[in-house]
Coordinates of C-alpha atoms and ligand atoms in Angstrom, one line a residue:
Chain A
X10 CA 154.3 162.0 123.2
X11 CA 152.6 162.0 119.8
X12 CA 148.9 161.9 120.0
X13 CA 148.4 160.8 116.4
X14 CA 150.8 158.8 114.1
X15 CA 150.3 157.9 110.4
X16 CA 152.5 155.0 109.5
X17 CA 153.1 154.4 105.8
X18 CA 149.5 155.3 104.9
X19 CA 148.5 154.7 101.3
X20 CA 145.1 155.2 99.5
X21 CA 144.3 154.1 96.0
X22 CA 141.2 155.1 94.2
X23 CA 141.2 152.6 91.3
X24 CA 144.4 153.4 89.4
X25 CA 145.0 156.7 91.2
X26 CA 147.2 156.8 94.3
X27 CA 145.7 159.8 96.2
X28 CA 147.9 159.2 99.3
X29 CA 151.2 157.4 98.8
X30 CA 153.1 156.0 101.8
X31 CA 152.6 159.0 104.0
X32 CA 153.9 159.0 107.6
X33 CA 153.8 161.8 110.2
X34 CA 153.4 162.3 113.9
X35 CA 151.4 165.0 115.7
X36 CA 152.6 166.0 119.1
X37 CA 150.1 166.6 121.9
X38 CA 149.2 170.3 122.0
X39 CA 150.7 171.4 118.7
X40 CA 149.2 172.8 115.6
X41 CA 150.4 170.9 112.5
X42 CA 149.9 172.5 109.1
X43 CA 149.2 170.1 106.2
X44 CA 149.9 171.8 102.9
X45 CA 150.0 170.8 99.2
X46 CA 148.6 171.9 95.9
X47 CA 145.1 171.2 94.8
X48 CA 144.4 167.5 94.5
X49 CA 147.5 166.5 96.4
X50 CA 145.6 164.4 98.9
X51 CA 145.1 166.5 102.0
X52 CA 141.3 166.0 102.4
X53 CA 141.9 162.3 101.6
X54 CA 144.3 162.1 104.6
X55 CA 141.5 163.5 106.8
X56 CA 139.0 161.1 105.3
X57 CA 141.4 158.2 106.1
X58 CA 142.0 159.4 109.7
X59 CA 138.3 159.5 110.5
X60 CA 137.6 156.5 108.4
X61 CA 135.3 157.9 105.7
X62 CA 137.3 155.6 103.5
X63 CA 139.4 152.6 104.6
X64 CA 143.2 152.8 104.0
X65 CA 144.6 150.7 101.2
X66 CA 147.6 150.0 103.5
X67 CA 149.3 151.5 106.5
X68 CA 148.3 152.2 110.1
X69 CA 146.8 155.1 112.0
X70 CA 147.6 155.2 115.7
X71 CA 145.7 157.6 118.0
X72 CA 146.8 157.8 121.7
X73 CA 148.5 154.5 121.4
X74 CA 145.4 152.7 119.9
X75 CA 145.3 151.4 116.4
X76 CA 142.2 153.1 114.9
X77 CA 142.8 152.1 111.3
X78 CA 139.8 149.9 111.2
X79 CA 137.5 151.7 113.6
X80 CA 134.2 153.2 112.3
X81 CA 133.7 156.9 111.8
X82 CA 131.4 157.4 114.8
X83 CA 133.7 155.4 117.0
X84 CA 136.7 157.6 116.0
X85 CA 134.6 160.7 116.8
X86 CA 133.8 159.2 120.2
X87 CA 137.5 158.5 120.8
X88 CA 138.2 162.2 120.5
X89 CA 138.9 163.2 116.9
X90 CA 136.7 166.0 115.6
X91 CA 136.8 167.2 112.0
X92 CA 135.4 169.9 109.8
X93 CA 134.5 169.4 106.1
X94 CA 136.0 171.4 103.3
X95 CA 132.7 171.1 101.5
X96 CA 130.6 172.1 104.6
X97 CA 128.0 169.7 105.8
X98 CA 125.5 171.7 108.0
X99 CA 122.4 170.0 109.1
X100 CA 120.5 172.4 106.9
X101 CA 116.9 172.3 108.2
X102 CA 118.0 172.5 111.9
X103 CA 118.8 175.7 113.6
X104 CA 122.5 176.5 114.3
X105 CA 121.9 175.8 118.0
X106 CA 120.3 172.4 117.2
X107 CA 123.2 171.5 115.0
X108 CA 125.5 172.0 118.0
X109 CA 123.0 170.3 120.3
X110 CA 123.1 167.1 118.1
X111 CA 126.9 167.1 118.4
X112 CA 126.9 167.9 122.2
X113 CA 124.7 164.8 122.9
X114 CA 127.8 162.8 122.0
X115 CA 129.2 163.5 125.5
X116 CA 126.1 164.7 127.4
X117 CA 123.2 162.4 128.0
X118 CA 120.7 165.0 129.3
X119 CA 119.0 167.8 127.5
X120 CA 120.2 170.3 130.0
X121 CA 123.8 169.1 129.7
X122 CA 123.7 169.3 125.9
X123 CA 122.2 172.7 126.1
X124 CA 124.9 174.0 128.4
X125 CA 127.6 172.7 126.1
X126 CA 125.8 174.3 123.2
X127 CA 125.7 177.7 124.9
X128 CA 129.4 177.5 125.6
X129 CA 130.3 176.5 122.1
X130 CA 128.0 179.2 120.6
X131 CA 129.8 181.8 122.6
X132 CA 133.3 180.4 121.9
X133 CA 132.7 180.4 118.1
X134 CA 130.8 183.8 118.1
X135 CA 127.7 182.2 116.7
X136 CA 125.4 183.2 119.5
X137 CA 123.7 185.9 117.4
X138 CA 122.6 183.4 114.7
X139 CA 121.8 180.6 117.1
X140 CA 118.2 180.3 116.0
X141 CA 118.7 180.7 112.3
X142 CA 118.4 177.7 110.1
X143 CA 121.9 176.4 109.3
X144 CA 121.1 176.1 105.6
X145 CA 120.6 179.8 105.4
X146 CA 123.9 180.9 106.9
X147 CA 126.5 182.8 104.7
X148 CA 129.7 180.9 104.0
X149 CA 131.6 182.4 107.0
X150 CA 128.9 181.2 109.4
X151 CA 128.8 177.8 107.8
X152 CA 132.6 177.4 108.1
X153 CA 132.3 178.4 111.8
X154 CA 129.5 176.0 112.4
X155 CA 131.7 173.2 111.1
X156 CA 134.2 174.1 113.9
X157 CA 131.4 174.5 116.4
X158 CA 129.9 171.1 115.7
X159 CA 133.3 169.5 116.0
X160 CA 134.1 171.3 119.3
X161 CA 130.8 170.2 120.8
X162 CA 132.0 166.6 120.6
X163 CA 134.8 167.6 123.0
X164 CA 137.7 166.4 120.8
X165 CA 141.3 166.1 121.9
X166 CA 142.4 166.3 118.3
X167 CA 140.7 168.5 115.7
X168 CA 141.1 168.3 111.9
X169 CA 140.4 171.6 110.2
X170 CA 140.0 171.4 106.4
X171 CA 140.1 174.8 104.9
X172 CA 137.9 176.5 107.4
X173 CA 139.3 179.9 106.4
X174 CA 138.7 179.6 102.6
X175 CA 136.3 182.1 101.2
X176 CA 136.4 184.5 104.1
X177 CA 137.0 188.3 103.9
X178 CA 139.9 189.8 105.7
X179 CA 137.9 190.7 108.9
X180 CA 136.4 187.2 109.0
X181 CA 139.8 185.7 108.4
X182 CA 141.3 187.5 111.4
X183 CA 138.4 186.3 113.6
X184 CA 138.9 182.8 112.3
X185 CA 142.6 182.8 113.2
X186 CA 141.8 184.1 116.7
X187 CA 139.3 181.3 117.2
X188 CA 141.7 178.6 115.9
X189 CA 144.4 179.9 118.2
X190 CA 142.0 180.0 121.2
X191 CA 141.0 176.3 120.5
X192 CA 144.5 175.3 121.3
X193 CA 145.4 177.8 124.0
X194 CA 142.0 177.9 125.9
X195 CA 140.7 174.4 125.2
X196 CA 144.1 172.6 124.9
X197 CA 143.1 170.8 121.7
X198 CA 145.7 169.5 119.3
X199 CA 145.1 170.7 115.7
X200 CA 145.9 169.5 112.2
X201 CA 145.1 172.3 109.8
X202 CA 144.8 172.3 106.0
X203 CA 144.8 175.7 104.5
X204 CA 145.7 177.2 101.2
X205 CA 146.0 180.8 102.6
X206 CA 149.7 181.1 103.4
X207 CA 149.1 183.9 105.8
X208 CA 147.0 181.6 108.0
X209 CA 149.1 178.5 107.7
X210 CA 152.5 180.2 108.2
X211 CA 151.3 182.2 111.2
X212 CA 149.4 179.6 113.0
X213 CA 151.4 176.3 112.6
X214 CA 154.1 175.1 114.8
X215 CA 155.3 172.6 112.2
X216 CA 154.3 172.0 108.6
X217 CA 154.0 168.8 106.6
X218 CA 154.0 169.3 102.9
X219 CA 152.8 166.9 100.3
X220 CA 152.5 166.8 96.5
X221 CA 150.8 164.1 94.4
X222 CA 150.0 162.2 97.6
X223 CA 153.7 162.0 98.6
X224 CA 155.5 163.7 101.4
X225 CA 158.0 166.3 100.1
X226 CA 159.2 167.8 103.4
X227 CA 158.4 168.5 107.0
X228 CA 159.7 171.3 109.3
X229 CA 159.1 174.7 110.8
X230 CA 157.2 177.2 108.7
X231 CA 160.4 179.0 107.8
X232 CA 162.2 175.9 106.8
X233 CA 159.3 174.7 104.6
X234 CA 158.8 178.0 103.0
X235 CA 162.4 178.0 102.0
X236 CA 162.4 174.5 100.6
X237 CA 163.0 174.4 96.8
X238 CA 160.7 171.4 96.2
X239 CA 157.9 173.2 98.0
X240 CA 158.4 176.3 96.0
X241 CA 158.5 174.3 92.8
X242 CA 155.3 172.4 93.7
X243 CA 153.5 175.6 94.2
X244 CA 154.9 177.5 91.3
X245 CA 152.5 178.2 88.5
X246 CA 149.5 177.3 90.6
X247 CA 147.1 179.9 91.9
X248 CA 148.3 180.3 95.4
X249 CA 148.2 183.3 97.6
Chain B
X16 CA 112.2 173.5 119.0
X17 CA 113.5 173.1 122.5
X18 CA 112.2 176.2 124.0
X19 CA 108.6 175.2 123.8
X20 CA 106.9 173.8 126.8
X21 CA 106.8 170.0 126.6
X22 CA 103.0 169.8 126.5
X23 CA 101.1 173.0 125.7
X24 CA 97.7 174.0 127.0
X25 CA 96.2 173.6 123.6
X26 CA 97.5 170.1 123.3
X27 CA 95.9 169.1 126.5
X28 CA 92.7 170.8 125.2
X29 CA 92.8 168.8 122.0
X30 CA 93.1 165.6 124.0
X31 CA 90.3 166.4 126.4
X32 CA 88.1 167.4 123.4
X33 CA 88.8 164.0 121.7
X34 CA 88.1 162.3 125.0
X35 CA 84.7 163.9 125.6
X36 CA 83.6 164.1 122.0
X37 CA 81.4 161.0 122.1
X38 CA 79.7 162.4 125.2
X39 CA 78.8 165.7 123.6
X40 CA 77.2 164.5 120.4
X41 CA 75.0 161.6 119.8
X42 CA 77.0 160.2 116.8
X43 CA 75.5 157.6 114.5
X44 CA 77.5 154.4 114.3
X45 CA 78.7 155.6 110.8
X46 CA 80.3 158.7 112.3
X47 CA 81.7 156.7 115.2
X48 CA 83.3 154.5 112.7
X49 CA 84.8 157.4 110.9
X50 CA 86.3 158.8 114.2
X51 CA 87.9 155.5 114.8
X52 CA 89.4 155.5 111.3
X53 CA 90.7 159.0 111.9
X54 CA 92.5 157.8 115.0
X55 CA 93.8 154.7 113.2
X56 CA 95.3 156.8 110.5
X57 CA 96.7 159.2 113.1
X58 CA 98.7 156.3 114.5
X59 CA 99.8 155.1 111.1
X60 CA 100.8 158.5 109.9
X61 CA 102.6 159.5 113.1
X62 CA 104.4 156.2 113.1
X63 CA 105.5 156.6 109.5
X64 CA 106.5 160.2 110.2
X65 CA 108.9 159.2 113.0
X66 CA 110.9 157.0 110.6
X67 CA 110.4 158.9 107.4
X68 CA 109.8 162.5 108.4
X69 CA 112.2 162.8 111.3
X70 CA 114.8 160.1 110.5
X71 CA 114.7 160.5 106.7
X72 CA 114.1 156.8 106.0
X73 CA 111.1 156.9 103.7
X74 CA 109.2 153.7 104.2
X75 CA 106.8 152.5 101.5
X76 CA 106.0 149.4 103.4
X77 CA 104.4 150.4 106.7
X78 CA 101.7 147.8 105.9
X79 CA 104.3 145.2 106.9
X80 CA 104.2 146.4 110.5
X81 CA 100.5 147.0 110.5
X82 CA 99.8 143.6 109.0
X83 CA 102.2 141.7 111.3
X84 CA 100.6 143.4 114.3
X85 CA 97.1 142.4 113.1
X86 CA 98.3 138.8 112.6
X87 CA 100.0 138.8 116.0
X88 CA 96.4 139.2 117.4
X89 CA 94.9 136.9 114.7
X90 CA 97.2 133.9 114.5
X91 CA 97.1 132.8 118.2
X92 CA 93.3 133.2 118.0
X93 CA 93.1 131.1 114.8
X94 CA 95.4 128.4 116.0
X95 CA 94.6 128.2 119.7
X96 CA 91.6 130.4 120.4
X97 CA 93.7 132.8 122.3
X98 CA 91.8 136.0 122.9
X99 CA 92.8 138.6 120.2
X100 CA 93.0 141.2 123.0
X101 CA 96.5 139.8 123.8
X102 CA 97.4 141.4 120.5
X103 CA 97.5 144.7 122.2
X104 CA 100.5 143.2 124.1
X105 CA 102.1 141.2 121.3
X106 CA 101.2 143.3 118.2
X107 CA 103.7 146.0 118.9
X108 CA 106.4 143.7 120.0
X109 CA 106.1 141.4 117.0
X110 CA 106.3 144.4 114.7
X111 CA 109.4 145.6 116.5
X112 CA 111.1 142.2 115.9
X113 CA 110.0 142.3 112.2
X114 CA 111.4 145.9 112.0
X115 CA 114.7 144.9 113.4
X116 CA 115.1 141.9 111.0
X117 CA 114.0 144.0 108.1
X118 CA 116.4 146.8 109.1
X119 CA 119.3 144.4 108.7
X120 CA 118.5 144.3 105.0
X121 CA 116.9 147.6 104.1
X122 CA 119.2 150.0 106.1
X123 CA 122.0 148.9 103.7
X124 CA 119.9 150.8 101.1
X125 CA 119.6 154.5 100.7
X126 CA 116.9 156.8 99.3
X127 CA 114.6 155.2 96.6
X128 CA 116.2 151.8 97.2
X129 CA 115.2 151.9 100.8
X130 CA 111.7 152.8 99.8
X131 CA 111.6 149.9 97.3
X132 CA 113.1 147.5 99.9
X133 CA 110.4 148.3 102.4
X134 CA 107.7 148.1 99.8
X135 CA 109.0 144.7 98.7
X136 CA 109.0 143.4 102.3
X137 CA 105.3 144.3 102.8
X138 CA 104.4 142.6 99.4
X139 CA 106.4 139.5 100.3
X140 CA 104.5 139.2 103.6
X141 CA 101.2 139.8 101.9
X142 CA 101.9 136.9 99.5
X143 CA 103.4 134.6 102.2
X144 CA 100.5 135.2 104.6
X145 CA 98.1 134.3 101.8
X146 CA 100.0 131.0 101.0
X147 CA 100.6 129.7 104.5
X148 CA 97.0 128.6 105.2
X149 CA 97.9 126.3 108.2
X150 CA 99.1 129.5 110.0
X151 CA 96.9 132.2 108.7
X152 CA 93.9 130.5 107.0
X153 CA 95.2 132.1 103.8
X154 CA 92.9 134.2 101.7
X155 CA 89.9 133.1 103.7
X156 CA 91.2 135.4 106.5
X157 CA 90.6 135.1 110.2
X158 CA 87.1 135.9 111.6
X159 CA 86.3 136.7 115.2
X160 CA 83.1 137.8 116.8
X161 CA 83.9 141.2 118.2
X162 CA 83.6 141.7 122.0
X163 CA 81.3 144.7 121.9
X164 CA 78.6 145.8 119.5
X165 CA 79.0 149.5 120.5
X166 CA 81.8 151.3 118.8
X167 CA 82.5 153.6 121.8
X168 CA 84.9 151.4 123.7
X169 CA 87.0 150.9 120.6
X170 CA 87.1 154.6 120.1
X171 CA 88.7 155.1 123.5
X172 CA 91.2 152.3 122.9
X173 CA 92.4 153.7 119.6
X174 CA 92.4 157.2 121.1
X175 CA 94.8 155.9 123.8
X176 CA 97.0 154.3 121.2
X177 CA 97.0 157.5 119.2
X178 CA 97.9 159.6 122.2
X179 CA 100.7 157.1 123.0
X180 CA 102.1 157.4 119.5
X181 CA 102.1 161.2 119.6
X182 CA 103.5 161.3 123.1
X183 CA 106.3 158.9 122.0
X184 CA 107.3 161.3 119.2
X185 CA 107.1 164.3 121.6
X186 CA 109.3 162.6 124.2
X187 CA 111.8 161.2 121.8
X188 CA 112.3 164.4 119.9
X189 CA 113.5 166.2 123.0
X190 CA 116.1 163.6 123.7
X191 CA 119.4 162.5 122.3
X192 CA 117.6 160.0 120.1
X193 CA 115.5 162.7 118.4
X194 CA 118.5 165.0 117.7
X195 CA 120.3 162.0 116.2
X196 CA 117.3 161.1 114.1
X197 CA 117.2 164.6 112.6
X198 CA 121.0 164.6 112.1
X199 CA 120.8 161.3 110.2
X200 CA 117.9 162.7 108.1
X201 CA 119.9 165.8 107.2
X202 CA 123.3 164.3 106.5
X203 CA 124.4 160.8 107.4
X204 CA 128.1 161.5 106.9
X205 CA 128.0 164.7 109.0
X206 CA 126.1 162.7 111.6
X207 CA 128.7 160.0 111.9
X208 CA 131.5 162.6 112.1
X209 CA 129.9 164.0 115.3
X210 CA 129.8 160.5 116.8
X211 CA 126.4 159.3 115.8
X212 CA 126.1 155.5 115.2
X213 CA 123.7 155.9 112.3
X214 CA 122.7 152.3 111.9
X215 CA 122.0 152.0 115.7
X216 CA 119.7 155.0 115.7
X217 CA 118.0 154.1 112.5
X218 CA 117.1 150.8 114.2
X219 CA 115.8 152.7 117.2
X220 CA 113.7 154.8 115.0
X221 CA 112.4 151.8 113.1
X222 CA 111.7 150.1 116.4
X223 CA 109.5 152.9 117.8
X224 CA 107.8 153.4 114.4
X225 CA 107.0 149.8 113.9
X226 CA 105.8 149.3 117.5
X227 CA 102.9 151.7 117.0
X228 CA 102.1 150.6 113.5
X229 CA 101.9 147.0 114.9
X230 CA 99.6 148.2 117.8
X231 CA 97.4 149.8 115.2
X232 CA 97.3 146.5 113.3
X233 CA 96.4 144.5 116.4
X234 CA 93.6 147.0 117.2
X235 CA 92.3 146.7 113.7
X236 CA 91.7 143.0 114.1
X237 CA 90.1 143.4 117.6
X238 CA 87.8 146.1 116.2
X239 CA 86.9 144.8 112.8
X240 CA 86.8 141.1 113.7
X241 CA 88.2 140.1 110.4
X242 CA 91.6 140.2 108.6
X243 CA 93.0 138.8 105.5
X244 CA 96.4 139.4 103.8
X245 CA 95.0 141.6 101.1
X246 CA 93.5 144.1 103.6
X247 CA 96.2 144.4 106.3
X248 CA 99.3 144.2 104.0
X249 CA 97.7 146.4 101.4
X250 CA 100.0 148.7 99.5
X251 CA 97.4 151.3 98.7
X252 CA 95.2 151.2 101.7
X253 CA 97.9 151.0 104.4
X254 CA 101.4 151.8 103.1
X255 CA 100.4 154.6 100.8
X256 CA 97.9 156.0 103.2
X257 CA 100.5 156.3 105.9
X258 CA 102.6 158.3 103.5
X259 CA 99.8 160.5 102.3
X260 CA 98.6 161.3 105.8
X261 CA 102.2 162.3 106.7
X262 CA 102.8 164.4 103.6
X263 CA 99.5 166.2 103.5
X264 CA 99.6 167.0 107.2
X265 CA 103.3 167.9 107.3
X266 CA 106.4 165.7 107.3
X267 CA 108.6 166.1 110.4
X268 CA 105.9 167.9 112.4
X269 CA 104.3 166.5 115.6
X270 CA 100.7 167.3 114.7
X271 CA 101.0 167.0 110.9
X272 CA 99.8 163.4 110.6
X273 CA 96.9 164.1 113.0
X274 CA 95.7 166.9 110.7
X275 CA 96.5 164.8 107.7
X276 CA 94.4 162.0 109.0
X277 CA 91.3 164.2 109.5
X278 CA 91.6 165.7 106.0
X279 CA 92.1 162.3 104.4
X280 CA 89.3 160.5 106.1
X281 CA 86.9 163.4 105.4
X282 CA 88.0 163.5 101.7
X283 CA 87.8 159.7 101.3
X284 CA 84.3 159.5 102.8
X285 CA 83.1 162.5 100.8
X286 CA 84.1 160.8 97.6
X287 CA 83.3 157.3 98.6
X288 CA 79.7 158.2 99.4
X289 CA 79.6 160.3 96.2
X290 CA 79.2 163.5 98.2
X291 CA 76.8 161.8 100.6
X292 CA 74.5 160.8 97.7
X293 CA 74.3 164.3 96.1
X294 CA 76.7 163.5 93.2
X295 CA 76.4 160.8 90.6
X296 CA 77.5 157.3 91.6
X297 CA 80.7 157.2 89.5
X298 CA 82.2 159.9 91.7
X299 CA 82.7 157.3 94.4
X300 CA 85.5 155.7 92.4
X301 CA 87.4 158.9 92.3
X302 CA 88.9 159.1 95.8
X303 CA 92.2 157.6 94.8
X304 CA 92.4 160.1 91.9
X305 CA 91.6 163.0 94.2
X306 CA 94.3 161.9 96.7
X307 CA 96.8 161.9 93.9
X308 CA 95.8 165.4 92.9
X309 CA 96.0 166.6 96.5
X310 CA 99.5 165.1 97.0
X311 CA 100.7 166.8 93.8
X312 CA 99.2 170.1 95.0
X313 CA 100.7 169.8 98.5
X314 CA 104.2 168.9 97.2
X315 CA 104.2 171.8 94.8
X316 CA 102.7 174.5 96.9
X317 CA 102.9 173.3 100.5
X318 CA 106.0 171.1 100.7
X319 CA 105.8 171.4 104.5
X320 CA 102.2 170.1 104.6
X321 CA 99.3 171.8 106.2
X322 CA 101.0 172.1 109.6
X323 CA 104.5 172.7 108.3
X324 CA 103.4 175.5 106.0
X325 CA 100.6 176.8 108.3
X326 CA 102.2 180.3 108.4
X327 CA 102.2 180.4 104.6
X328 CA 98.6 179.3 104.4
X329 CA 97.6 181.9 106.9
X330 CA 99.4 184.6 105.0
X331 CA 97.8 183.6 101.7
X332 CA 94.3 183.6 103.3
X333 CA 95.0 186.9 104.9
X334 CA 96.2 188.5 101.7
X335 CA 93.1 187.3 99.9
X336 CA 90.8 188.7 102.6
X337 CA 92.6 192.0 102.4
X338 CA 92.3 192.2 98.6
X339 CA 88.6 191.3 98.9
X340 CA 88.0 194.0 101.4
X341 CA 89.6 196.6 99.0
X342 CA 87.0 195.6 96.4
Ligands
ATP20 N1 136.2 159.5 96.7 C1 137.1 159.6 95.7 N2 137.1 158.8 94.7 C2 138.0 158.9 93.7 N3 139.0 159.8 93.7 C3 139.1 160.7 94.8 C4 138.1 160.6 95.8 N4 138.4 161.6 96.7 C5 139.5 162.2 96.3 N5 139.9 161.7 95.1 C6 141.1 162.0 94.3 O1 142.2 162.0 95.1 C7 143.1 163.1 94.9 C8 143.3 163.9 96.1 O2 142.1 164.6 96.4 P1 142.0 165.4 97.8 O3 140.6 165.9 97.8 O4 142.4 164.7 98.9 O5 142.9 166.7 97.5 P2 143.2 167.9 98.4 O6 144.6 168.0 98.6 O7 142.3 168.0 99.5 O8 142.8 169.1 97.3 P3 142.2 170.5 97.5 O9 143.3 171.4 97.9 O10 141.6 170.9 96.2 O11 141.1 170.4 98.5 C9 142.4 163.9 93.7 O12 143.0 163.5 92.5 C10 141.0 163.5 93.8 O13 140.4 163.6 92.6
MG21 MG1 140.8 169.2 100.1

């Protein structure tokens, strides 16, 4: 059964159609890659799913419920977690307190939230920086904190927006391991946006490709990589 | 933050000290009055700090809550001769209701617009309470013969209110509410993405903050025996003082506003009395000017306030002492 369905979703910003009649399903337990050149509308799709912006038209169905008009915090409570491409750490709070704040979404007691925080810190390998201020973390740490905050809300679906961008090779491998473990150990379904082809091709079960806000193809990583339209869309741009 | 013991020994020590203070020294009524004002400003500063310092909603209109609390004690007395002491029950609640209604409007605004919205609300109340003479006796104010001549009982009452305010902040900041306040302050969008209903928790913060400001207002009427709109809804003497106490002591720290209140009252009195009569009389008009300078200094050099930047201050003083020793 699909856990999330986008049905003919369109988003206009004034005269610009950032997302144009996009439809796709995400199956429970899978990792769906969402790819497309810069400005093709990937982040906007995430912003529509968690209702940072209202859709211009179309519907978003999560676990059988129409969530198109739900508020951002309600969608988080229904079980959709997300990371931000432009990271949003709670800067003046420690890493642990960032996660505590998220953990309180499911835990009403201080002790409960603290237990979840400890688990998440360990899972995301952030325990050694737990007491640093989030604003002072290097980029790899901040990207990981995005994942940690989202995990602390105990999501069933996780939207990862370029959490591997700007990492060095060692950090990249660590990030890939963590993302894999999110699915295998925690059983969380994932939609992942990533420009780094090594990551997206390795990690995704299926890939949905867009350009100029419009779907160009969907299929297995091998199928999508061989698709002429995809190759054309990426040609001449600065991809890895 | 969450590893500290909930109430430390030194905090208990401070409270006991404040409690026995009037028994140790034989203060003149003038000093007793100053102590009461310190406590009053502790309440205002701490209340402001909860909303502005911890939740990031910088109010420029805390006089609205203070004033409405004062009139919650004053109006029933003026109209029906109901004892103003009931104000200690109704003052806080009335302010919470005002805060909720105000929140519907001002929480649609962010940053400077929120500040202006709250400022406007207090100003509107000041003007309205001056106009509606049937209800408030207008600019003539409401007069009441205070219960006691001695100031000591009032000191203990305002001390209890101050302790209640600080305790509220301490309790809240260890709970879900506190973490949500901080998240909203840091980044409202990030907060909503982790499931935080920002408008609900802003309302809760406003409710707690306005409650204690309203209690301070009710106390003010009981203690002073006189209120008028110009005094209790004053922009400079209430709204701005709440902000200054918070900023100078340390925004987003538990004890900042308490320290800020002591510094501010001392400074204000030193100038108002023209250095206790040692300086020429014109100095007494300078306290607002000095507050302004102090705020500029604190924002530039101690953005965390005296409490928030205490380590920095200690280091500076320490370095100075060392370099003096070398000489
Ligand atoms: N809030 C907004 N207001 C106006 N236009 C926007 C807004 N957000 C995005 N856009 C526009 O929508 C288009 C899609 O942007 P989006 O950020 O979704 O692309 P993306 O695929 O995530 O790109 P990238 O790979 O660079 O992250 C762009 O043309 C962008 O300028
Ligand atoms: Mg993007």
